[in-house]
Amino acid sequence: YQDVWYAPDAQSLMAHLIRDAGGEYFTDQLNQGENLILSIETLVGAMDQIDFWGEIIPETDTLRAADFMFSDSRLKEMALGNDVSFFGVNTQTRDYFGQAIIEPHVLLKDLGAIFYPDLYHTHRFMYFQPIKEKG
């Protein structure tokens, strides 16, 4: 919102799930104990180190890469130029804030299959899903 991005800190459930699934959480070095407020400059400066970009999005249709980054063309162009892979959960079609929270093992498997698809050939995504198309 107005060039400010919010992200869970390094001790959040999401950060722990990402690490447990074999990923590295972007804000691991910023352990503040509360949601982080990130400037657009911080994100632009780190975009070349980001392989995956995940969001929790309420969308009435299937998630597309165009739904990510709230249409911030600067970030989106950098992400696409750096071949960032998108993943997300659509809160209009999946009960992320209810059922998913009591199924961390399912969230963990979803994330593992996103980060390491060759290890999870038959995985059926329940909450988080990779976005196949770009742009």
Short mmCIF file of N, CA and C in Angstrom, two decimals:
data_model
loop_
_atom_site.label_atom_id
_atom_site.label_comp_id
_atom_site.label_asym_id
_atom_site.label_seq_id
_atom_site.Cartn_x
_atom_site.Cartn_y
_atom_site.Cartn_z
N TYR A 1 0.84 -1.17 0.00
CA TYR A 1 0.00 0.00 0.00
C TYR A 1 0.89 1.24 0.00
N GLN A 2 0.79 2.07 -1.01
CA GLN A 2 1.57 3.30 -1.14
C GLN A 2 3.07 3.04 -0.95
N ASP A 3 3.60 2.08 -1.71
CA ASP A 3 5.02 1.73 -1.70
C ASP A 3 5.52 1.16 -0.38
N VAL A 4 4.62 0.65 0.44
CA VAL A 4 5.00 -0.01 1.69
C VAL A 4 4.45 -1.44 1.63
N TRP A 5 5.30 -2.40 1.96
CA TRP A 5 4.92 -3.80 1.96
C TRP A 5 5.02 -4.33 3.39
N TYR A 6 4.11 -5.23 3.74
CA TYR A 6 4.10 -5.83 5.06
C TYR A 6 4.39 -7.32 4.92
N ALA A 7 5.23 -7.83 5.80
CA ALA A 7 5.59 -9.25 5.76
C ALA A 7 5.72 -9.77 7.19
N PRO A 8 5.35 -11.02 7.41
CA PRO A 8 5.55 -11.61 8.74
C PRO A 8 7.04 -11.67 9.07
N ASP A 9 7.36 -11.55 10.34
CA ASP A 9 8.78 -11.59 10.72
C ASP A 9 9.30 -13.02 10.74
N ALA A 10 10.56 -13.16 11.08
CA ALA A 10 11.27 -14.44 10.99
C ALA A 10 10.75 -15.49 11.99
N GLN A 11 9.99 -15.09 12.99
CA GLN A 11 9.47 -16.05 13.97
C GLN A 11 8.01 -16.41 13.72
N SER A 12 7.45 -15.96 12.62
CA SER A 12 6.05 -16.24 12.32
C SER A 12 5.86 -17.69 11.87
N LEU A 13 4.63 -18.15 11.90
CA LEU A 13 4.31 -19.50 11.43
C LEU A 13 4.75 -19.66 9.98
N MET A 14 4.46 -18.68 9.15
CA MET A 14 4.81 -18.77 7.73
C MET A 14 6.31 -18.90 7.54
N ALA A 15 7.09 -18.13 8.24
CA ALA A 15 8.55 -18.20 8.14
C ALA A 15 9.05 -19.58 8.57
N HIS A 16 8.48 -20.11 9.64
CA HIS A 16 8.88 -21.46 10.10
C HIS A 16 8.52 -22.52 9.07
N LEU A 17 7.33 -22.42 8.49
CA LEU A 17 6.92 -23.40 7.48
C LEU A 17 7.85 -23.34 6.26
N ILE A 18 8.19 -22.15 5.82
CA ILE A 18 9.09 -22.01 4.67
C ILE A 18 10.44 -22.65 4.96
N ARG A 19 10.99 -22.36 6.13
CA ARG A 19 12.29 -22.96 6.50
C ARG A 19 12.18 -24.48 6.63
N ASP A 20 11.10 -24.96 7.26
CA ASP A 20 10.92 -26.41 7.44
C ASP A 20 10.74 -27.12 6.10
N ALA A 21 10.23 -26.41 5.10
CA ALA A 21 10.04 -26.99 3.77
C ALA A 21 11.31 -26.90 2.93
N GLY A 22 12.37 -26.36 3.50
CA GLY A 22 13.65 -26.28 2.79
C GLY A 22 13.93 -24.96 2.13
N GLY A 23 13.10 -23.97 2.40
CA GLY A 23 13.32 -22.65 1.83
C GLY A 23 14.05 -21.74 2.80
N GLU A 24 14.38 -20.57 2.34
CA GLU A 24 14.99 -19.54 3.17
C GLU A 24 14.06 -18.34 3.14
N TYR A 25 13.61 -17.92 4.29
CA TYR A 25 12.66 -16.81 4.36
C TYR A 25 13.38 -15.49 4.14
N PHE A 26 12.84 -14.67 3.30
CA PHE A 26 13.44 -13.40 2.89
C PHE A 26 13.86 -12.52 4.07
N THR A 27 13.05 -12.48 5.09
CA THR A 27 13.33 -11.57 6.20
C THR A 27 13.95 -12.26 7.40
N ASP A 28 14.61 -13.39 7.20
CA ASP A 28 15.23 -14.11 8.32
C ASP A 28 16.15 -13.22 9.15
N GLN A 29 16.83 -12.30 8.51
CA GLN A 29 17.76 -11.43 9.23
C GLN A 29 17.06 -10.29 9.96
N LEU A 30 15.76 -10.13 9.74
CA LEU A 30 15.01 -9.02 10.35
C LEU A 30 14.05 -9.55 11.41
N ASN A 31 14.57 -10.11 12.47
CA ASN A 31 13.75 -10.71 13.51
C ASN A 31 13.31 -9.64 14.50
N GLN A 32 12.10 -9.12 14.29
CA GLN A 32 11.60 -8.04 15.14
C GLN A 32 10.48 -8.46 16.07
N GLY A 33 9.92 -9.66 15.87
CA GLY A 33 8.84 -10.12 16.71
C GLY A 33 7.48 -9.56 16.33
N GLU A 34 7.39 -8.89 15.20
CA GLU A 34 6.12 -8.34 14.72
C GLU A 34 6.20 -8.24 13.20
N ASN A 35 5.07 -7.97 12.57
CA ASN A 35 5.09 -7.83 11.12
C ASN A 35 6.08 -6.75 10.71
N LEU A 36 6.74 -7.01 9.60
CA LEU A 36 7.75 -6.09 9.10
C LEU A 36 7.13 -5.11 8.12
N ILE A 37 7.62 -3.90 8.16
CA ILE A 37 7.22 -2.88 7.20
C ILE A 37 8.42 -2.67 6.29
N LEU A 38 8.24 -3.02 5.01
CA LEU A 38 9.34 -2.99 4.05
C LEU A 38 9.08 -1.92 3.00
N SER A 39 10.09 -1.14 2.73
CA SER A 39 9.96 -0.13 1.69
C SER A 39 10.13 -0.77 0.32
N ILE A 40 9.66 -0.10 -0.69
CA ILE A 40 9.83 -0.58 -2.06
C ILE A 40 11.32 -0.69 -2.39
N GLU A 41 12.13 0.19 -1.85
CA GLU A 41 13.58 0.15 -2.09
C GLU A 41 14.20 -1.12 -1.53
N THR A 42 13.73 -1.55 -0.35
CA THR A 42 14.23 -2.79 0.24
C THR A 42 13.93 -3.97 -0.66
N LEU A 43 12.71 -4.03 -1.17
CA LEU A 43 12.33 -5.14 -2.04
C LEU A 43 13.06 -5.10 -3.37
N VAL A 44 13.18 -3.94 -3.95
CA VAL A 44 13.90 -3.82 -5.22
C VAL A 44 15.35 -4.25 -5.03
N GLY A 45 15.98 -3.84 -3.93
CA GLY A 45 17.36 -4.20 -3.67
C GLY A 45 17.58 -5.69 -3.44
N ALA A 46 16.53 -6.39 -3.01
CA ALA A 46 16.66 -7.81 -2.71
C ALA A 46 16.10 -8.72 -3.80
N MET A 47 15.49 -8.14 -4.81
CA MET A 47 14.79 -8.95 -5.81
C MET A 47 15.70 -9.97 -6.50
N ASP A 48 16.97 -9.66 -6.66
CA ASP A 48 17.86 -10.61 -7.34
C ASP A 48 18.20 -11.82 -6.46
N GLN A 49 17.82 -11.77 -5.18
CA GLN A 49 18.07 -12.89 -4.27
C GLN A 49 16.81 -13.73 -4.03
N ILE A 50 15.70 -13.33 -4.61
CA ILE A 50 14.42 -14.00 -4.36
C ILE A 50 14.11 -14.96 -5.50
N ASP A 51 13.91 -16.25 -5.15
CA ASP A 51 13.56 -17.27 -6.14
C ASP A 51 12.06 -17.51 -6.21
N PHE A 52 11.39 -17.36 -5.06
CA PHE A 52 9.95 -17.60 -4.98
C PHE A 52 9.29 -16.40 -4.31
N TRP A 53 8.09 -16.07 -4.81
CA TRP A 53 7.31 -14.99 -4.21
C TRP A 53 5.93 -15.56 -3.92
N GLY A 54 5.56 -15.61 -2.65
CA GLY A 54 4.27 -16.15 -2.27
C GLY A 54 3.38 -15.09 -1.66
N GLU A 55 2.09 -15.22 -1.92
CA GLU A 55 1.12 -14.30 -1.34
C GLU A 55 -0.16 -15.05 -0.98
N ILE A 56 -0.86 -14.49 -0.03
CA ILE A 56 -2.19 -14.96 0.34
C ILE A 56 -3.15 -13.94 -0.27
N ILE A 57 -3.96 -14.41 -1.23
CA ILE A 57 -4.75 -13.48 -2.05
C ILE A 57 -6.21 -13.92 -2.07
N PRO A 58 -7.13 -12.99 -1.81
CA PRO A 58 -8.55 -13.30 -2.01
C PRO A 58 -8.92 -12.98 -3.46
N GLU A 59 -9.13 -14.00 -4.26
CA GLU A 59 -9.42 -13.80 -5.69
C GLU A 59 -10.62 -14.66 -6.06
N THR A 60 -11.53 -14.11 -6.81
CA THR A 60 -12.73 -14.87 -7.17
C THR A 60 -12.46 -15.88 -8.27
N ASP A 61 -11.34 -15.78 -8.94
CA ASP A 61 -10.99 -16.69 -10.03
C ASP A 61 -9.71 -17.44 -9.68
N THR A 62 -9.19 -18.21 -10.59
CA THR A 62 -7.92 -18.91 -10.41
C THR A 62 -6.79 -17.90 -10.28
N LEU A 63 -5.85 -18.15 -9.38
CA LEU A 63 -4.72 -17.24 -9.22
C LEU A 63 -3.85 -17.22 -10.47
N ARG A 64 -3.41 -16.02 -10.82
CA ARG A 64 -2.51 -15.82 -11.96
C ARG A 64 -1.35 -14.95 -11.48
N ALA A 65 -0.25 -14.99 -12.18
CA ALA A 65 0.89 -14.14 -11.81
C ALA A 65 0.50 -12.67 -11.79
N ALA A 66 -0.46 -12.30 -12.63
CA ALA A 66 -0.91 -10.90 -12.68
C ALA A 66 -1.55 -10.46 -11.36
N ASP A 67 -2.00 -11.41 -10.53
CA ASP A 67 -2.63 -11.08 -9.25
C ASP A 67 -1.61 -10.72 -8.17
N PHE A 68 -0.34 -11.01 -8.44
CA PHE A 68 0.68 -10.83 -7.41
C PHE A 68 1.26 -9.42 -7.44
N MET A 69 1.81 -9.04 -6.30
CA MET A 69 2.49 -7.76 -6.13
C MET A 69 1.56 -6.57 -6.34
N PHE A 70 0.29 -6.81 -6.18
CA PHE A 70 -0.71 -5.75 -6.26
C PHE A 70 -0.50 -4.84 -7.45
N SER A 71 -0.15 -5.44 -8.56
CA SER A 71 0.04 -4.72 -9.82
C SER A 71 1.12 -3.65 -9.74
N ASP A 72 2.10 -3.81 -8.87
CA ASP A 72 3.22 -2.88 -8.83
C ASP A 72 4.15 -3.26 -9.98
N SER A 73 4.09 -2.51 -11.05
CA SER A 73 4.82 -2.87 -12.27
C SER A 73 6.32 -2.92 -12.05
N ARG A 74 6.87 -2.10 -11.16
CA ARG A 74 8.32 -2.10 -10.92
C ARG A 74 8.77 -3.44 -10.36
N LEU A 75 8.08 -3.91 -9.33
CA LEU A 75 8.45 -5.19 -8.72
C LEU A 75 8.16 -6.34 -9.67
N LYS A 76 7.02 -6.29 -10.31
CA LYS A 76 6.64 -7.39 -11.20
C LYS A 76 7.64 -7.53 -12.34
N GLU A 77 8.07 -6.43 -12.94
CA GLU A 77 9.05 -6.50 -14.03
C GLU A 77 10.37 -7.08 -13.55
N MET A 78 10.81 -6.66 -12.36
CA MET A 78 12.05 -7.21 -11.81
C MET A 78 11.91 -8.69 -11.51
N ALA A 79 10.78 -9.08 -10.93
CA ALA A 79 10.56 -10.49 -10.59
C ALA A 79 10.56 -11.35 -11.84
N LEU A 80 9.85 -10.90 -12.87
CA LEU A 80 9.80 -11.67 -14.11
C LEU A 80 11.16 -11.70 -14.79
N GLY A 81 11.90 -10.60 -14.73
CA GLY A 81 13.24 -10.55 -15.31
C GLY A 81 14.22 -11.46 -14.59
N ASN A 82 14.00 -11.68 -13.30
CA ASN A 82 14.87 -12.55 -12.50
C ASN A 82 14.31 -13.97 -12.42
N ASP A 83 13.28 -14.26 -13.18
CA ASP A 83 12.67 -15.59 -13.23
C ASP A 83 12.18 -16.06 -11.86
N VAL A 84 11.56 -15.16 -11.10
CA VAL A 84 10.97 -15.52 -9.82
C VAL A 84 9.74 -16.38 -10.07
N SER A 85 9.58 -17.43 -9.28
CA SER A 85 8.40 -18.29 -9.36
C SER A 85 7.38 -17.82 -8.33
N PHE A 86 6.13 -17.77 -8.74
CA PHE A 86 5.05 -17.32 -7.86
C PHE A 86 4.29 -18.52 -7.30
N PHE A 87 3.85 -18.37 -6.05
CA PHE A 87 2.95 -19.35 -5.46
C PHE A 87 2.01 -18.61 -4.53
N GLY A 88 0.87 -19.20 -4.29
CA GLY A 88 -0.07 -18.52 -3.41
C GLY A 88 -1.20 -19.41 -2.99
N VAL A 89 -2.00 -18.85 -2.11
CA VAL A 89 -3.23 -19.50 -1.68
C VAL A 89 -4.36 -18.50 -1.92
N ASN A 90 -5.42 -18.99 -2.53
CA ASN A 90 -6.58 -18.17 -2.82
C ASN A 90 -7.57 -18.34 -1.68
N THR A 91 -7.74 -17.31 -0.86
CA THR A 91 -8.60 -17.41 0.31
C THR A 91 -10.09 -17.40 -0.03
N GLN A 92 -10.42 -17.15 -1.28
CA GLN A 92 -11.82 -17.26 -1.71
C GLN A 92 -12.21 -18.71 -2.01
N THR A 93 -11.22 -19.53 -2.31
CA THR A 93 -11.52 -20.92 -2.66
C THR A 93 -10.93 -21.92 -1.67
N ARG A 94 -10.03 -21.48 -0.81
CA ARG A 94 -9.39 -22.35 0.19
C ARG A 94 -9.53 -21.73 1.57
N ASP A 95 -9.80 -22.55 2.57
CA ASP A 95 -10.01 -22.07 3.93
C ASP A 95 -8.66 -21.91 4.66
N TYR A 96 -7.86 -20.98 4.18
CA TYR A 96 -6.53 -20.78 4.75
C TYR A 96 -6.59 -20.30 6.20
N PHE A 97 -7.49 -19.37 6.51
CA PHE A 97 -7.52 -18.78 7.85
C PHE A 97 -8.31 -19.62 8.85
N GLY A 98 -8.87 -20.72 8.39
CA GLY A 98 -9.60 -21.62 9.28
C GLY A 98 -8.94 -22.98 9.31
N GLN A 99 -9.29 -23.82 8.36
CA GLN A 99 -8.82 -25.20 8.32
C GLN A 99 -7.31 -25.33 8.15
N ALA A 100 -6.71 -24.53 7.28
CA ALA A 100 -5.28 -24.68 6.98
C ALA A 100 -4.40 -24.48 8.22
N ILE A 101 -4.80 -23.59 9.08
CA ILE A 101 -3.98 -23.29 10.26
C ILE A 101 -3.88 -24.51 11.19
N ILE A 102 -4.88 -25.37 11.16
CA ILE A 102 -4.81 -26.58 12.01
C ILE A 102 -4.27 -27.77 11.23
N GLU A 103 -3.79 -27.52 9.99
CA GLU A 103 -3.17 -28.57 9.18
C GLU A 103 -1.79 -28.12 8.70
N PRO A 104 -0.89 -27.81 9.63
CA PRO A 104 0.43 -27.34 9.20
C PRO A 104 1.19 -28.37 8.38
N HIS A 105 0.92 -29.65 8.60
CA HIS A 105 1.58 -30.70 7.82
C HIS A 105 1.18 -30.62 6.34
N VAL A 106 -0.03 -30.19 6.06
CA VAL A 106 -0.49 -30.04 4.67
C VAL A 106 0.16 -28.80 4.06
N LEU A 107 0.21 -27.71 4.82
CA LEU A 107 0.88 -26.49 4.34
C LEU A 107 2.35 -26.79 4.04
N LEU A 108 2.97 -27.54 4.92
CA LEU A 108 4.38 -27.90 4.76
C LEU A 108 4.61 -28.73 3.49
N LYS A 109 3.73 -29.67 3.24
CA LYS A 109 3.85 -30.48 2.02
C LYS A 109 3.63 -29.64 0.77
N ASP A 110 2.65 -28.73 0.82
CA ASP A 110 2.43 -27.84 -0.32
C ASP A 110 3.68 -27.04 -0.62
N LEU A 111 4.28 -26.46 0.41
CA LEU A 111 5.48 -25.64 0.21
C LEU A 111 6.65 -26.49 -0.28
N GLY A 112 6.82 -27.67 0.30
CA GLY A 112 7.88 -28.56 -0.15
C GLY A 112 7.73 -28.91 -1.63
N ALA A 113 6.51 -29.16 -2.06
CA ALA A 113 6.26 -29.50 -3.46
C ALA A 113 6.48 -28.31 -4.38
N ILE A 114 6.29 -27.12 -3.87
CA ILE A 114 6.55 -25.91 -4.66
C ILE A 114 8.06 -25.70 -4.80
N PHE A 115 8.79 -25.82 -3.70
CA PHE A 115 10.23 -25.59 -3.71
C PHE A 115 11.00 -26.72 -4.39
N TYR A 116 10.52 -27.94 -4.25
CA TYR A 116 11.22 -29.13 -4.77
C TYR A 116 10.25 -30.03 -5.54
N PRO A 117 9.75 -29.57 -6.67
CA PRO A 117 8.73 -30.33 -7.39
C PRO A 117 9.20 -31.72 -7.82
N ASP A 118 10.48 -31.92 -8.04
CA ASP A 118 10.98 -33.24 -8.45
C ASP A 118 10.86 -34.29 -7.34
N LEU A 119 10.72 -33.84 -6.11
CA LEU A 119 10.60 -34.77 -4.99
C LEU A 119 9.15 -35.14 -4.68
N TYR A 120 8.21 -34.38 -5.24
CA TYR A 120 6.78 -34.56 -4.92
C TYR A 120 5.97 -34.71 -6.21
N HIS A 121 6.26 -35.71 -6.99
CA HIS A 121 5.62 -35.88 -8.30
C HIS A 121 4.11 -36.01 -8.23
N THR A 122 3.61 -36.67 -7.22
CA THR A 122 2.17 -36.96 -7.16
C THR A 122 1.42 -36.07 -6.17
N HIS A 123 2.07 -35.06 -5.65
CA HIS A 123 1.42 -34.21 -4.64
C HIS A 123 0.24 -33.46 -5.23
N ARG A 124 -0.88 -33.47 -4.51
CA ARG A 124 -2.05 -32.68 -4.87
C ARG A 124 -2.11 -31.49 -3.93
N PHE A 125 -1.99 -30.29 -4.47
CA PHE A 125 -1.96 -29.08 -3.67
C PHE A 125 -3.31 -28.82 -3.03
N MET A 126 -3.25 -28.50 -1.74
CA MET A 126 -4.47 -28.25 -0.98
C MET A 126 -4.67 -26.75 -0.73
N TYR A 127 -3.62 -26.07 -0.35
CA TYR A 127 -3.72 -24.64 -0.02
C TYR A 127 -2.80 -23.83 -0.94
N PHE A 128 -1.51 -23.87 -0.67
CA PHE A 128 -0.57 -23.15 -1.53
C PHE A 128 -0.42 -23.89 -2.85
N GLN A 129 -0.39 -23.11 -3.93
CA GLN A 129 -0.27 -23.69 -5.25
C GLN A 129 0.74 -22.90 -6.06
N PRO A 130 1.54 -23.60 -6.88
CA PRO A 130 2.45 -22.87 -7.76
C PRO A 130 1.65 -22.23 -8.89
N ILE A 131 2.13 -21.11 -9.35
CA ILE A 131 1.50 -20.42 -10.48
C ILE A 131 2.30 -20.78 -11.71
N LYS A 132 1.70 -21.45 -12.64
CA LYS A 132 2.42 -21.97 -13.80
C LYS A 132 2.77 -20.91 -14.82
N GLU A 133 1.84 -20.00 -15.10
CA GLU A 133 2.09 -19.00 -16.14
C GLU A 133 2.84 -17.81 -15.56
N LYS A 134 3.50 -17.08 -16.40
CA LYS A 134 4.25 -15.89 -16.00
C LYS A 134 3.54 -14.65 -16.52
N GLY A 135 3.71 -13.55 -15.77
CA GLY A 135 3.23 -12.27 -16.27
C GLY A 135 1.79 -12.01 -16.19
#
